[in-house]
Short mmCIF file of C-alpha atoms in Angstrom, two decimals:
data_model
loop_
_atom_site.label_atom_id
_atom_site.label_comp_id
_atom_site.label_asym_id
_atom_site.label_seq_id
_atom_site.Cartn_x
_atom_site.Cartn_y
_atom_site.Cartn_z
CA MET A 1 107.13 131.47 105.96
CA ALA A 2 105.72 130.61 102.52
CA GLU A 3 107.50 132.01 99.51
CA ILE A 4 104.38 131.90 97.33
CA PRO A 5 103.31 135.53 96.87
CA LYS A 6 99.65 136.26 97.52
CA GLY A 7 97.66 136.40 94.31
CA PRO A 8 96.89 134.15 91.35
CA ILE A 9 99.38 131.49 90.31
CA LYS A 10 99.72 131.81 86.55
CA ILE A 11 99.84 128.63 84.47
CA GLY A 12 100.05 128.74 80.67
CA VAL A 13 98.53 126.24 78.24
CA VAL A 14 99.36 125.81 74.55
CA MET A 15 96.88 123.48 72.87
CA PRO A 16 95.15 123.23 69.45
CA THR A 17 91.68 124.72 69.94
CA THR A 18 91.22 125.31 66.20
CA GLY A 19 92.35 123.28 63.19
CA PRO A 20 92.21 119.56 62.34
CA ILE A 21 92.83 118.22 65.85
CA ALA A 22 90.86 120.84 67.79
CA TYR A 23 88.54 118.11 69.12
CA ASP A 24 91.45 116.20 70.66
CA GLY A 25 93.01 119.39 72.02
CA ARG A 26 89.71 120.33 73.64
CA LEU A 27 89.57 116.98 75.45
CA THR A 28 92.99 117.69 76.95
CA LEU A 29 91.90 121.17 77.96
CA ASN A 30 88.80 119.68 79.61
CA GLY A 31 91.04 117.69 81.94
CA ILE A 32 93.29 120.67 82.69
CA GLU A 33 90.31 122.90 83.53
CA MET A 34 88.72 120.20 85.69
CA ALA A 35 91.92 119.90 87.74
CA VAL A 36 92.18 123.69 88.15
CA ASN A 37 88.57 123.85 89.35
CA GLU A 38 89.22 121.09 91.90
CA VAL A 39 92.36 122.77 93.25
CA ASN A 40 90.74 126.19 93.43
CA LYS A 41 87.57 124.89 95.09
CA SER A 42 89.68 123.22 97.79
CA GLY A 43 91.38 126.52 98.66
CA GLY A 44 93.99 126.73 95.91
CA ILE A 45 97.69 126.23 96.58
CA LYS A 46 98.31 127.53 100.10
CA GLY A 47 95.47 129.97 99.67
CA ASN A 48 96.39 131.07 96.13
CA LYS A 49 94.11 130.30 93.20
CA ILE A 50 95.41 129.00 89.87
CA GLU A 51 94.76 131.22 86.85
CA LEU A 52 94.96 129.62 83.39
CA PHE A 53 96.19 131.45 80.29
CA VAL A 54 95.25 129.40 77.21
CA GLU A 55 96.80 129.96 73.78
CA ASP A 56 95.78 128.20 70.55
CA SER A 57 98.60 126.56 68.58
CA ALA A 58 96.28 125.22 65.84
CA ASN A 59 98.86 122.37 65.77
CA VAL A 60 101.28 124.63 63.84
CA PRO A 61 104.85 124.66 65.26
CA ALA A 62 105.52 128.35 64.50
CA THR A 63 102.21 129.32 66.15
CA ALA A 64 103.05 127.16 69.17
CA VAL A 65 106.41 128.92 69.56
CA ALA A 66 104.76 132.36 69.38
CA ALA A 67 102.23 131.24 72.01
CA MET A 68 105.00 129.98 74.29
CA GLU A 69 106.91 133.27 73.91
CA LYS A 70 103.78 135.24 74.82
CA LEU A 71 103.04 133.16 77.91
CA VAL A 72 106.62 133.35 79.17
CA GLY A 73 107.37 136.96 78.28
CA MET A 74 104.07 138.79 78.63
CA GLN A 75 102.00 136.72 81.06
CA LYS A 76 105.00 135.70 83.21
CA VAL A 77 103.57 132.24 83.86
CA THR A 78 105.22 129.86 86.31
CA PHE A 79 104.71 126.76 84.15
CA VAL A 80 103.46 125.87 80.66
CA ILE A 81 101.42 122.79 79.64
CA GLY A 82 101.76 121.96 75.95
CA ASP A 83 101.52 121.01 73.25
CA PHE A 84 99.47 118.21 71.72
CA GLY A 85 101.44 117.36 68.57
CA SER A 86 105.07 116.32 68.96
CA SER A 87 106.27 118.72 66.26
CA CYS A 88 104.82 121.67 68.20
CA THR A 89 106.27 120.49 71.50
CA LEU A 90 109.71 120.03 69.95
CA ALA A 91 109.53 123.57 68.57
CA MET A 92 108.58 125.00 71.99
CA MET A 93 111.39 123.30 73.89
CA ASP A 94 114.01 125.88 72.93
CA VAL A 95 111.88 128.69 74.40
CA ALA A 96 111.49 126.69 77.61
CA GLN A 97 115.25 126.23 77.90
CA ARG A 98 116.16 129.79 76.96
CA SER A 99 113.65 131.34 79.37
CA GLN A 100 114.19 128.66 82.04
CA THR A 101 110.47 127.94 82.17
CA PRO A 102 109.32 124.38 82.91
CA LEU A 103 107.24 122.88 80.10
CA ILE A 104 105.24 119.64 80.32
CA THR A 105 103.51 117.89 77.45
CA PRO A 106 100.50 115.77 78.39
CA ILE A 107 100.20 114.11 74.97
CA SER A 108 103.24 114.28 72.66
CA LEU A 109 104.69 110.79 72.08
CA ALA A 110 107.83 111.31 69.93
CA PRO A 111 110.62 109.60 71.94
CA LYS A 112 113.21 112.29 71.12
CA ILE A 113 111.36 114.90 73.19
CA THR A 114 112.90 113.46 76.35
CA GLU A 115 116.17 112.43 74.69
CA MET A 116 117.50 115.95 74.11
CA ASN A 117 118.85 116.65 77.62
CA ASN A 118 116.59 119.65 78.14
CA LYS A 119 116.01 119.71 81.90
CA TRP A 120 113.11 122.18 81.50
CA MET A 121 111.10 119.70 79.40
CA PHE A 122 108.86 117.07 81.03
CA ARG A 123 106.61 114.45 79.45
CA GLY A 124 103.53 113.78 81.59
CA CYS A 125 102.52 110.68 79.62
CA ASP A 126 104.05 107.61 78.04
CA ASN A 127 106.01 107.77 74.77
CA SER A 128 105.95 105.68 71.61
CA ALA A 129 108.90 103.53 72.71
CA MET A 130 107.25 102.69 76.04
CA ILE A 131 103.95 101.83 74.34
CA ALA A 132 105.82 99.75 71.75
CA LYS A 133 107.48 97.63 74.45
CA ALA A 134 104.17 96.83 76.13
CA PHE A 135 101.96 96.43 73.05
CA THR A 136 104.30 94.40 70.82
CA LYS A 137 104.81 91.84 73.61
CA TRP A 138 101.06 91.25 73.62
CA ALA A 139 100.45 91.47 69.86
CA VAL A 140 103.33 89.22 68.76
CA ASN A 141 103.36 86.73 71.63
CA ASP A 142 99.64 86.48 72.44
CA LYS A 143 97.94 87.40 69.15
CA LYS A 144 100.67 85.97 66.85
CA VAL A 145 100.82 89.12 64.71
CA ARG A 146 104.05 88.73 62.72
CA ASN A 147 103.56 90.81 59.55
CA TRP A 148 102.67 94.40 60.33
CA ALA A 149 101.30 97.14 58.09
CA TYR A 150 101.53 100.80 59.14
CA ILE A 151 99.39 103.74 58.10
CA ALA A 152 100.75 106.71 60.01
CA ILE A 153 100.51 110.46 60.06
CA ASN A 154 103.53 112.17 58.52
CA THR A 155 104.72 113.99 61.64
CA ASP A 156 107.37 113.52 64.32
CA TYR A 157 104.81 111.50 66.26
CA GLY A 158 103.91 109.24 63.32
CA ARG A 159 107.45 108.65 62.08
CA GLY A 160 108.82 108.27 65.61
CA SER A 161 106.13 105.72 66.46
CA VAL A 162 106.87 103.58 63.40
CA GLU A 163 110.60 103.60 64.26
CA ALA A 164 109.94 102.68 67.90
CA PHE A 165 107.59 99.83 67.00
CA ASN A 166 109.91 98.42 64.35
CA GLU A 167 112.75 98.31 66.86
CA GLU A 168 110.63 96.20 69.25
CA LEU A 169 109.21 94.06 66.43
CA ARG A 170 112.68 93.01 65.32
CA LYS A 171 113.46 91.79 68.85
CA LEU A 172 110.32 89.63 68.87
CA GLY A 173 110.65 88.17 65.38
CA GLY A 174 107.99 90.31 63.70
CA LYS A 175 108.46 92.59 60.68
CA ALA A 176 106.90 95.48 58.81
CA VAL A 177 105.65 94.52 55.34
CA PHE A 178 103.92 97.83 54.50
CA THR A 179 104.43 101.45 55.59
CA GLU A 180 102.55 104.49 54.28
CA TYR A 181 102.31 108.03 55.66
CA PHE A 182 99.50 110.57 55.24
CA ASN A 183 99.23 114.30 55.87
CA GLN A 184 96.94 115.66 58.54
CA GLY A 185 93.44 116.43 57.33
CA GLU A 186 93.56 114.16 54.26
CA THR A 187 90.24 112.72 53.13
CA ASP A 188 91.23 110.24 50.39
CA TYR A 189 92.97 107.10 51.69
CA TYR A 190 91.79 104.81 48.88
CA PRO A 191 95.19 104.67 47.11
CA ILE A 192 96.91 103.64 50.36
CA VAL A 193 94.24 101.04 51.21
CA THR A 194 94.42 99.62 47.66
CA LYS A 195 98.15 98.98 48.12
CA LEU A 196 97.53 97.59 51.60
CA LYS A 197 95.33 94.85 50.09
CA ALA A 198 98.32 93.19 48.46
CA SER A 199 100.73 93.58 51.41
CA GLY A 200 100.22 90.20 53.07
CA ALA A 201 99.93 91.88 56.47
CA ASP A 202 98.37 90.08 59.45
CA ALA A 203 97.35 93.38 61.03
CA LEU A 204 97.09 97.08 60.29
CA CYS A 205 98.75 99.40 62.80
CA LEU A 206 97.44 103.01 62.84
CA PHE A 207 99.13 106.15 64.16
CA GLY A 208 97.06 109.32 64.03
CA GLU A 209 94.19 111.24 65.61
CA THR A 210 90.42 110.88 65.89
CA VAL A 211 89.01 112.34 62.67
CA ASP A 212 91.77 111.22 60.29
CA LEU A 213 91.71 107.65 61.59
CA SER A 214 87.91 107.45 61.35
CA ARG A 215 88.31 108.09 57.61
CA VAL A 216 91.08 105.49 57.28
CA VAL A 217 88.93 102.85 58.98
CA ALA A 218 85.84 103.74 56.91
CA GLN A 219 87.74 103.36 53.64
CA PHE A 220 89.42 100.16 54.89
CA TYR A 221 85.95 98.61 55.20
CA GLU A 222 84.67 100.15 51.95
CA MET A 223 87.53 98.43 50.13
CA GLY A 224 86.42 95.04 51.48
CA LEU A 225 89.22 94.51 53.99
CA GLY A 226 86.93 94.00 56.99
CA GLY A 227 87.87 90.76 58.74
CA LYS A 228 91.01 90.32 56.61
CA MET A 229 93.39 91.72 59.24
CA LEU A 230 93.34 92.93 62.82
CA ILE A 231 93.15 96.73 63.21
CA MET A 232 95.52 97.99 65.89
CA ASP A 233 95.77 101.49 67.31
CA PRO A 234 98.53 101.15 69.91
CA THR A 235 98.75 104.86 70.77
CA SER A 236 94.96 104.98 71.11
CA GLY A 237 93.99 107.92 68.93
CA THR A 238 90.69 106.13 68.28
CA PHE A 239 89.76 105.23 71.85
CA ASN A 240 87.29 108.00 72.52
CA GLU A 241 83.55 108.50 72.09
CA LYS A 242 83.92 110.82 69.08
CA PHE A 243 85.76 108.16 67.07
CA ILE A 244 83.16 105.53 67.95
CA GLU A 245 80.42 107.96 66.88
CA LEU A 246 82.16 108.59 63.53
CA ALA A 247 83.21 104.99 62.81
CA LYS A 248 80.05 103.35 64.14
CA LYS A 249 80.16 99.54 63.87
CA ASN A 250 83.54 99.70 62.12
CA ALA A 251 85.11 100.70 65.44
CA ASP A 252 84.33 97.32 67.00
CA GLY A 253 87.31 95.03 67.37
CA ILE A 254 90.06 97.68 67.21
CA VAL A 255 92.74 96.90 69.79
CA GLY A 256 95.36 99.15 71.28
CA ALA A 257 97.32 100.19 74.33
CA SER A 258 96.48 103.04 76.65
CA ARG A 259 97.61 104.31 80.02
CA PHE A 260 93.96 105.15 80.76
CA VAL A 261 90.42 104.31 79.68
CA ALA A 262 87.21 105.00 81.58
CA SER A 263 86.66 101.29 82.35
CA ILE A 264 89.82 100.81 84.46
CA PRO A 265 88.39 99.24 87.64
CA THR A 266 90.34 101.16 90.29
CA PRO A 267 88.79 103.54 92.86
CA ALA A 268 90.79 106.54 91.55
CA ALA A 269 89.82 105.85 87.93
CA LYS A 270 86.16 105.32 88.84
CA LYS A 271 85.99 108.60 90.78
CA PHE A 272 87.69 110.56 88.01
CA THR A 273 85.39 109.01 85.40
CA ALA A 274 82.24 109.80 87.40
CA ASP A 275 83.33 113.39 88.14
CA TYR A 276 84.37 114.03 84.53
CA LYS A 277 81.17 112.57 83.10
CA ASN A 278 79.11 114.68 85.49
CA LEU A 279 80.93 117.77 84.27
CA TYR A 280 81.22 117.11 80.51
CA LYS A 281 78.48 114.49 79.86
CA ILE A 282 80.91 112.09 78.14
CA ASN A 283 83.38 109.50 79.41
CA PRO A 284 86.97 110.66 79.79
CA GLU A 285 89.78 109.15 77.74
CA LYS A 286 93.56 109.46 77.95
CA TYR A 287 93.75 113.02 76.56
CA ALA A 288 91.52 114.35 79.33
CA GLN A 289 93.23 112.17 81.94
CA ALA A 290 96.67 113.40 80.88
CA GLY A 291 95.63 117.05 81.00
CA TYR A 292 94.09 116.49 84.43
CA ASP A 293 97.11 114.65 85.83
CA CYS A 294 99.65 117.13 84.45
CA MET A 295 97.81 120.01 86.08
CA LYS A 296 97.51 118.13 89.37
CA MET A 297 101.24 117.29 89.29
CA ILE A 298 102.14 120.94 88.68
CA ALA A 299 99.95 122.01 91.61
CA MET A 300 101.64 119.41 93.81
CA ALA A 301 105.09 120.58 92.68
CA ILE A 302 104.30 124.24 93.44
CA ASN A 303 102.96 123.22 96.84
CA ASN A 304 106.04 121.08 97.57
CA ALA A 305 108.40 123.84 96.41
CA ASP A 306 106.47 126.39 98.50
CA SER A 307 107.30 128.78 95.68
CA THR A 308 106.34 130.00 92.22
CA ASP A 309 110.01 130.35 91.29
CA ARG A 310 110.34 128.46 88.00
CA SER A 311 113.61 126.77 88.94
CA LYS A 312 112.31 125.56 92.32
CA VAL A 313 109.07 124.28 90.82
CA ARG A 314 111.01 122.44 88.10
CA ALA A 315 113.17 120.72 90.71
CA ALA A 316 110.11 119.78 92.79
CA LEU A 317 108.31 118.24 89.81
CA ALA A 318 111.34 116.11 88.90
CA THR A 319 111.15 114.29 92.26
CA ILE A 320 107.37 114.00 92.56
CA ASN A 321 105.55 110.81 93.55
CA TYR A 322 102.04 111.11 92.19
CA SER A 323 98.99 108.87 92.16
CA GLY A 324 96.07 109.65 89.86
CA PRO A 325 93.39 108.05 87.67
CA GLN A 326 95.99 106.11 85.66
CA GLY A 327 97.79 104.81 88.76
CA LYS A 328 101.11 105.65 90.37
CA ALA A 329 103.52 107.74 88.35
CA SER A 330 106.88 109.40 88.82
CA PHE A 331 109.54 110.92 86.59
CA VAL A 332 112.59 108.85 85.73
CA SER A 333 115.73 109.96 83.91
CA LYS A 334 115.31 112.78 81.39
CA ASN A 335 111.96 113.80 82.93
CA GLN A 336 110.00 110.97 81.34
CA LEU A 337 106.95 109.81 83.29
CA GLN A 338 107.06 106.09 84.11
CA ILE A 339 103.65 104.39 83.98
CA ASP A 340 102.19 101.04 82.92
CA GLU A 341 99.97 100.29 79.91
CA TYR A 342 96.62 98.55 79.51
CA ILE A 343 95.61 96.58 76.42
CA VAL A 344 92.17 97.84 75.39
CA ALA A 345 89.59 97.13 72.70
CA VAL A 346 86.39 98.60 71.31
CA LYS A 347 83.54 96.19 72.00
CA ASN A 348 79.84 96.82 71.30
CA GLY A 349 80.43 100.54 71.12
CA GLY A 350 82.35 100.69 74.41
CA ILE A 351 86.00 100.59 75.41
CA VAL A 352 87.08 97.65 77.55
CA VAL A 353 90.32 96.54 79.18
CA ILE A 354 91.38 93.11 77.88
CA ALA A 355 94.85 92.80 79.46
CA GLY A 356 97.20 94.59 81.77
CA PRO A 357 98.59 96.55 83.32
CA ILE A 358 101.72 95.63 81.35
CA SER A 359 105.09 97.15 82.24
CA SER A 360 106.47 99.59 79.68
CA LYS A 361 110.04 99.26 80.97
#
């Protein structure tokens, strides 16, 4: 006899729906809502519909913690999806552990999230270290990029990404010759780009989100650096239609790594892309895909556990074997999702796969 009580299955979401990365947060929420609609239309989980409770973190750690507390304490959710920024996710992890509520981030890349031995924390995407392993192999060995420049957001994600990439670079004989950090929402990058000119870098490596990076790239070209070095966005904050709209022709030629882009030529990716575009009128990118897959994995875990008990659902998710738009995925040690990476580029206003999949192990 099923343990799932009759009635809605409550799932919480903490995502920035206001503030400087609201656009990116909304893309993730699109994927989550699409997955919920699919599950509910097919009869729910053993006859029970999923009910979403969405809280806005505005990408502020203290706000994210308050949202997590509300979802766990007041709404009594079975599971929480969140957050977008690594700093917010790191702040929420203590609430997850204390309340014994499973928490999965679909986006946050800071490696330390899954290095803190918190069994209630899952990462439903790659991390900076995994991306670094795959992308640096290609950039250093195939593209001969030896001298790297970084312009990165001054957050756990940005700093953690620079550290992870430098570790892999050293192994391959590359080196960082320039590193500068910026604060979220900045508009003036001219001082940083002026210093970049004299760095001797072969390529510029960016870590940030859609709107901020569109400004960096615009000012890079305004300062006459177009064609002087390869622009790389390994964690693919620029690989979406909004960035291409903002950057226009300056987006062409940017290369990066991503676990998903709409042009992956597999049946699962094609179906997801067609269904998403029909619903939202734009192509999906990895934020939407990650939100979608995390929600689908949670639904599968609840179904497998035959329960909404948080502990049983957590255990079921840890042993899941899932296949989605990005391919096959399962959790390895420390609840980190193991998936491969694709090397992608912006070409003629579209996003194309140029290599891969490449193992991130």
